[in-house]
Coordinates of N, CA, C and O in Angstrom, one line a residue:
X12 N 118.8 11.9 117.8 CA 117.4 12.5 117.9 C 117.5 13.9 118.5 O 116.7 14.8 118.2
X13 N 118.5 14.1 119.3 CA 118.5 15.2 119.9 C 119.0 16.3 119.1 O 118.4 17.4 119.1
X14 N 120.4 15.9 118.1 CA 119.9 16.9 117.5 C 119.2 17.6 116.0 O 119.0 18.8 115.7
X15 N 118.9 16.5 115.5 CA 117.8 16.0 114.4 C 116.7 17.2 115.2 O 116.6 18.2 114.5
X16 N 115.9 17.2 116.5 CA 115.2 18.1 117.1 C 115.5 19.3 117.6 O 114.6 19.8 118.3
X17 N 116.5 19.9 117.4 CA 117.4 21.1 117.8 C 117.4 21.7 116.3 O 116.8 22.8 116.2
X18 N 118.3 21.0 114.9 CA 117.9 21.7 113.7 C 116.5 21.9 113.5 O 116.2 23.0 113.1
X19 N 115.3 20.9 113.9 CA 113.7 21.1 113.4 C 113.1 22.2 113.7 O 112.4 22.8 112.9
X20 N 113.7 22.6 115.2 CA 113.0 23.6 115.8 C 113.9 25.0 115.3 O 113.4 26.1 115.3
X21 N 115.0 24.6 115.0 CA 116.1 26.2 114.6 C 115.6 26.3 112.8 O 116.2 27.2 112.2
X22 N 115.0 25.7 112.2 CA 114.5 25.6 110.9 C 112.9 26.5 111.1 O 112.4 27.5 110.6
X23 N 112.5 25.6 112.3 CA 110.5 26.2 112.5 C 111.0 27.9 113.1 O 110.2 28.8 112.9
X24 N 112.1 28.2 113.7 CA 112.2 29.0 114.4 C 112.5 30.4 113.3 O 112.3 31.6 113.5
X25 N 113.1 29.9 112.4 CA 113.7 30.8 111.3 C 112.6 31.1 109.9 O 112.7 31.7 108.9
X26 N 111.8 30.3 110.4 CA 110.2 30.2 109.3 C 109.6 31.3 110.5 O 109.7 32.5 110.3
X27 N 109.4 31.0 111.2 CA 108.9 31.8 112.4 C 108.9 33.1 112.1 O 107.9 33.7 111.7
X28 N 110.2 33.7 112.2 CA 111.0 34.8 112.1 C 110.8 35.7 110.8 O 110.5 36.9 110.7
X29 N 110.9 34.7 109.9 CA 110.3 35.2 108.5 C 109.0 35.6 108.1 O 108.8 36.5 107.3
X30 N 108.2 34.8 108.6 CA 107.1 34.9 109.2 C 106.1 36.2 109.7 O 105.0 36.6 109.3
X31 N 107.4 36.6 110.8 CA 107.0 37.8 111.6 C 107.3 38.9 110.9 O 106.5 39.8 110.8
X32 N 108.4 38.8 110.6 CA 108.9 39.6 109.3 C 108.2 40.2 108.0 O 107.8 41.3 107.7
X33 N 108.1 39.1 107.6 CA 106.7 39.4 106.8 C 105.7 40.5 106.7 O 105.5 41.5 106.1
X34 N 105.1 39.9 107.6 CA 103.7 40.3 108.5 C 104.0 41.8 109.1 O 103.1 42.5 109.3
X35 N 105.7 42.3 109.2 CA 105.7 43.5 110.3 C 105.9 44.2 108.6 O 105.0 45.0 108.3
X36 N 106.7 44.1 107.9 CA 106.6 44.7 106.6 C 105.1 44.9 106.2 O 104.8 46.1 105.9
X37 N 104.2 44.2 106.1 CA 102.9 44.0 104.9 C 102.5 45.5 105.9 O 102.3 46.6 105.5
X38 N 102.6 45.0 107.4 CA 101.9 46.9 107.8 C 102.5 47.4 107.9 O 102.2 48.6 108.2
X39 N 103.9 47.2 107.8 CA 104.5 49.3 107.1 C 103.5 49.8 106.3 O 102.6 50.7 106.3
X40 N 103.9 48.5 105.4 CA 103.3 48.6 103.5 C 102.1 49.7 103.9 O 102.0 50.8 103.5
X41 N 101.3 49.0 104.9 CA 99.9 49.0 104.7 C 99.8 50.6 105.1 O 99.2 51.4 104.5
X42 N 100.3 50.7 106.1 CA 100.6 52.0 106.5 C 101.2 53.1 106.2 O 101.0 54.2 106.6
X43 N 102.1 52.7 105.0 CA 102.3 53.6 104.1 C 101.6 54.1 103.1 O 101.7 55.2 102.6
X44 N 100.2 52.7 102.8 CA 99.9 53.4 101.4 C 98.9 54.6 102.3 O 98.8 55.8 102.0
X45 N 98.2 53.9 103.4 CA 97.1 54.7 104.2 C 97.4 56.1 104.2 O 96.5 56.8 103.9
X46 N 98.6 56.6 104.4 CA 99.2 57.7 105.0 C 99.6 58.5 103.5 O 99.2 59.6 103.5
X47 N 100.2 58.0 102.4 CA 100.0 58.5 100.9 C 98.5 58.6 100.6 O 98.3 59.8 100.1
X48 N 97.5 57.8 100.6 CA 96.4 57.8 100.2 C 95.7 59.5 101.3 O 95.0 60.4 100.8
X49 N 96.0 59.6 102.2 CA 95.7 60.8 103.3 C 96.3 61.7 102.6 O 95.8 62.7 102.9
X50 N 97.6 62.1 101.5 CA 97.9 63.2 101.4 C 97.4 63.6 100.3 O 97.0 64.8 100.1
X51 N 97.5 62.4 99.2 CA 96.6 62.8 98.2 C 95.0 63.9 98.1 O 94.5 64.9 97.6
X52 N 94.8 62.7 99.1 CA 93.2 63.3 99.0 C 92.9 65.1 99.9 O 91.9 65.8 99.9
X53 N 94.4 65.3 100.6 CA 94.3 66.5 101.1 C 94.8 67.3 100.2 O 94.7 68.5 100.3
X54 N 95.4 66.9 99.2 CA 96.1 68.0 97.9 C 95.2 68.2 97.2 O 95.2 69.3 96.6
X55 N 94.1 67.2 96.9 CA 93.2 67.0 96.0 C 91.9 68.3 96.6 O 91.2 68.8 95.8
X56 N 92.0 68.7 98.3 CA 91.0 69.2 98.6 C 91.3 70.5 98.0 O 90.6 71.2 97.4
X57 N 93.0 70.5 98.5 CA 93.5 72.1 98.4 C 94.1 72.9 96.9 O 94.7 73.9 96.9
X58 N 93.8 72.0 95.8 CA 94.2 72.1 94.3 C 92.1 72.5 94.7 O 91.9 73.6 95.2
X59 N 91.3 72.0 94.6 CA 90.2 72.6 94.1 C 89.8 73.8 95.0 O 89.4 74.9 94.6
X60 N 90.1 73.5 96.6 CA 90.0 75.0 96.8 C 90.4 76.3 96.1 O 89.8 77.3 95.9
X61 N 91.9 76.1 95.8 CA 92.4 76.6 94.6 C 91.8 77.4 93.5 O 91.7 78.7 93.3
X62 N 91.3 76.6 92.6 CA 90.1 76.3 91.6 C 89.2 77.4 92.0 O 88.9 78.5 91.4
X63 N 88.8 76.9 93.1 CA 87.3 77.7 93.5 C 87.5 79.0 93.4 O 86.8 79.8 92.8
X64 N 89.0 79.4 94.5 CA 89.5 80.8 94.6 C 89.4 81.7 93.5 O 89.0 82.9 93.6
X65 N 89.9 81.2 92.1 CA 90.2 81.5 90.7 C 89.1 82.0 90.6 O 89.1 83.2 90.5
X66 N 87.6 81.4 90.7 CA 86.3 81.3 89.9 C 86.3 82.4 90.7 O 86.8 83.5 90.2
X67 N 85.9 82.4 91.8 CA 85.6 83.4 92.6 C 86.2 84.7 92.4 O 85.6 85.6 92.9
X68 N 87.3 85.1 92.0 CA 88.0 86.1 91.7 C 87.6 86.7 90.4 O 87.5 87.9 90.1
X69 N 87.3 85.3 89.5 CA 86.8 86.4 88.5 C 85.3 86.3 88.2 O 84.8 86.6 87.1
X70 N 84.7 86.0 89.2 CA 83.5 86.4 89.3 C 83.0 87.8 89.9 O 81.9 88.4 90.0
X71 N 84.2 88.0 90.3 CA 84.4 89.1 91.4 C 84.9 90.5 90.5 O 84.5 91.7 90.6
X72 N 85.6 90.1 89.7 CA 86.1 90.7 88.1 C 84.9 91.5 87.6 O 84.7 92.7 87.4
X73 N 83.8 90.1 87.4 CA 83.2 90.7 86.1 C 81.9 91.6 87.0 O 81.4 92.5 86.4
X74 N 81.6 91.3 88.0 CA 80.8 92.1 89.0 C 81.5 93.4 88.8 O 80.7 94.2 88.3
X75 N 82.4 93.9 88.9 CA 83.2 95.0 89.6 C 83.0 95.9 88.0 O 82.7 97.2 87.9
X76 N 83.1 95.2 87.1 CA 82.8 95.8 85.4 C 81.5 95.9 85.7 O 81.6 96.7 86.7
X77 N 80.6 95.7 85.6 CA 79.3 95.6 85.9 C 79.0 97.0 86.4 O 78.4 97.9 85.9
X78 N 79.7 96.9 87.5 CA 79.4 98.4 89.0 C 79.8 99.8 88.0 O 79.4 101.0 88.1
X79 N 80.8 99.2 87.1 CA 81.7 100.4 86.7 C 80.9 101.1 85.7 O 80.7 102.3 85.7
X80 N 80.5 99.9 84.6 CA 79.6 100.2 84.0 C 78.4 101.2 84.1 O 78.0 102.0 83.3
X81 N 78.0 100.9 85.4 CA 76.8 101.3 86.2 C 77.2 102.7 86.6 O 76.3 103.6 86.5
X82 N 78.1 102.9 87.0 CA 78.4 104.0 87.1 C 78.8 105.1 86.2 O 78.6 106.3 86.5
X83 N 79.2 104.7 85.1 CA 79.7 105.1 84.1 C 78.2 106.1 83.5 O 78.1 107.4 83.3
X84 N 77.4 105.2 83.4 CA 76.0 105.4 83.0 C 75.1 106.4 83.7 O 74.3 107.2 83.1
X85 N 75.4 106.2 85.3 CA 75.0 107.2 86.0 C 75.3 108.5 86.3 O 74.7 109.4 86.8
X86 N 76.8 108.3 85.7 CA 77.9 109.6 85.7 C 77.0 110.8 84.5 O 76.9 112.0 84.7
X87 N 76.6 110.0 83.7 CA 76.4 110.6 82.1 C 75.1 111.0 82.3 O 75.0 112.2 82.0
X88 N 73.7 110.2 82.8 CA 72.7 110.9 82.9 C 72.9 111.8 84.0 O 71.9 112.5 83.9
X89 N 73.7 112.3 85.3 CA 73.7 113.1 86.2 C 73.8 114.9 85.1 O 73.2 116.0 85.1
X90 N 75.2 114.2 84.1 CA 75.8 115.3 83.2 C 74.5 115.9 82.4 O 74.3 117.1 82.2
X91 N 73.6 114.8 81.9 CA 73.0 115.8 81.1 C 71.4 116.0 82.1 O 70.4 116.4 81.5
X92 N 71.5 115.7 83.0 CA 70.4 116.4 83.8 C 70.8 117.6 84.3 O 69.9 118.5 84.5
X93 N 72.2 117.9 84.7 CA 72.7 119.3 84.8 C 72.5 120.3 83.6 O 72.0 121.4 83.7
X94 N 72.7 119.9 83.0 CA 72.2 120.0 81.3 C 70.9 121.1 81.4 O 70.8 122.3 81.1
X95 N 70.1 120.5 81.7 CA 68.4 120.0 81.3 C 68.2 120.9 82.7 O 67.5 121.8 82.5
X96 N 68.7 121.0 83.8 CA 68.6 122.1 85.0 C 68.9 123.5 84.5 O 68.2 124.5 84.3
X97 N 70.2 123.5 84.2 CA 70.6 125.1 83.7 C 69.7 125.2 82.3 O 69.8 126.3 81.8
X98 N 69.0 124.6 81.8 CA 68.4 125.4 80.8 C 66.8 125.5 81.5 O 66.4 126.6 81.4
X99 N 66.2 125.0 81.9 CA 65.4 125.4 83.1 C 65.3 126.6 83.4 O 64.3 127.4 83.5
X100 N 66.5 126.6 83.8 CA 66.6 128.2 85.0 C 66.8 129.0 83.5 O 65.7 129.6 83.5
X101 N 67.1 129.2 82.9 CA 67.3 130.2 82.1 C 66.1 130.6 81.2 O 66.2 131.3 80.2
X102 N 64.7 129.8 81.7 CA 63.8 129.8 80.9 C 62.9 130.6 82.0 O 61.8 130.9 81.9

């Protein structure tokens, strides 16, 4: 009996073990995916900040055409209001 109860318990003891084992793996596991799932979603933030930067840049683009435009236009009426002055004076 005695040691019929010595294998029982070195059998429960090694279920035990396996057991614990288990259990200490499943939360690596778990803790791994947590910690992958955390970098994703931080690449995910900084791929669209990204994105945004782009937009913003050539939004920034087409403004700056705009101004140039704008200028372009104001350059031309300045020229022929000089124009329209000197014949003025000569009148």
């Amino acid at each position: 009996r005695g040691r019929a109860g010595r294998a029982k318990m070195a059998a429960g003891g090694a279920a035990d073990g396996q057991a614990r084992f288990g259990h200490s793996v499943k939360g690596l596991l778990t803790e791994k995916v947590t910690s992958c799932g955390t970098d994703v979603i931080a690449l995910t933030k900084q791929v669209l900040k990204g994105s945004r930067s782009a937009e913003l840049l050539g939004q920034a683009a087409r403004n700056m055409v705009m101004q140039e435009d704008a200028i372009l236009h104001s350059e031309d009426s300045l020229r022929k209001m000089a124009i329209i002055t000197t014949h003025l004076q000569y009148q």
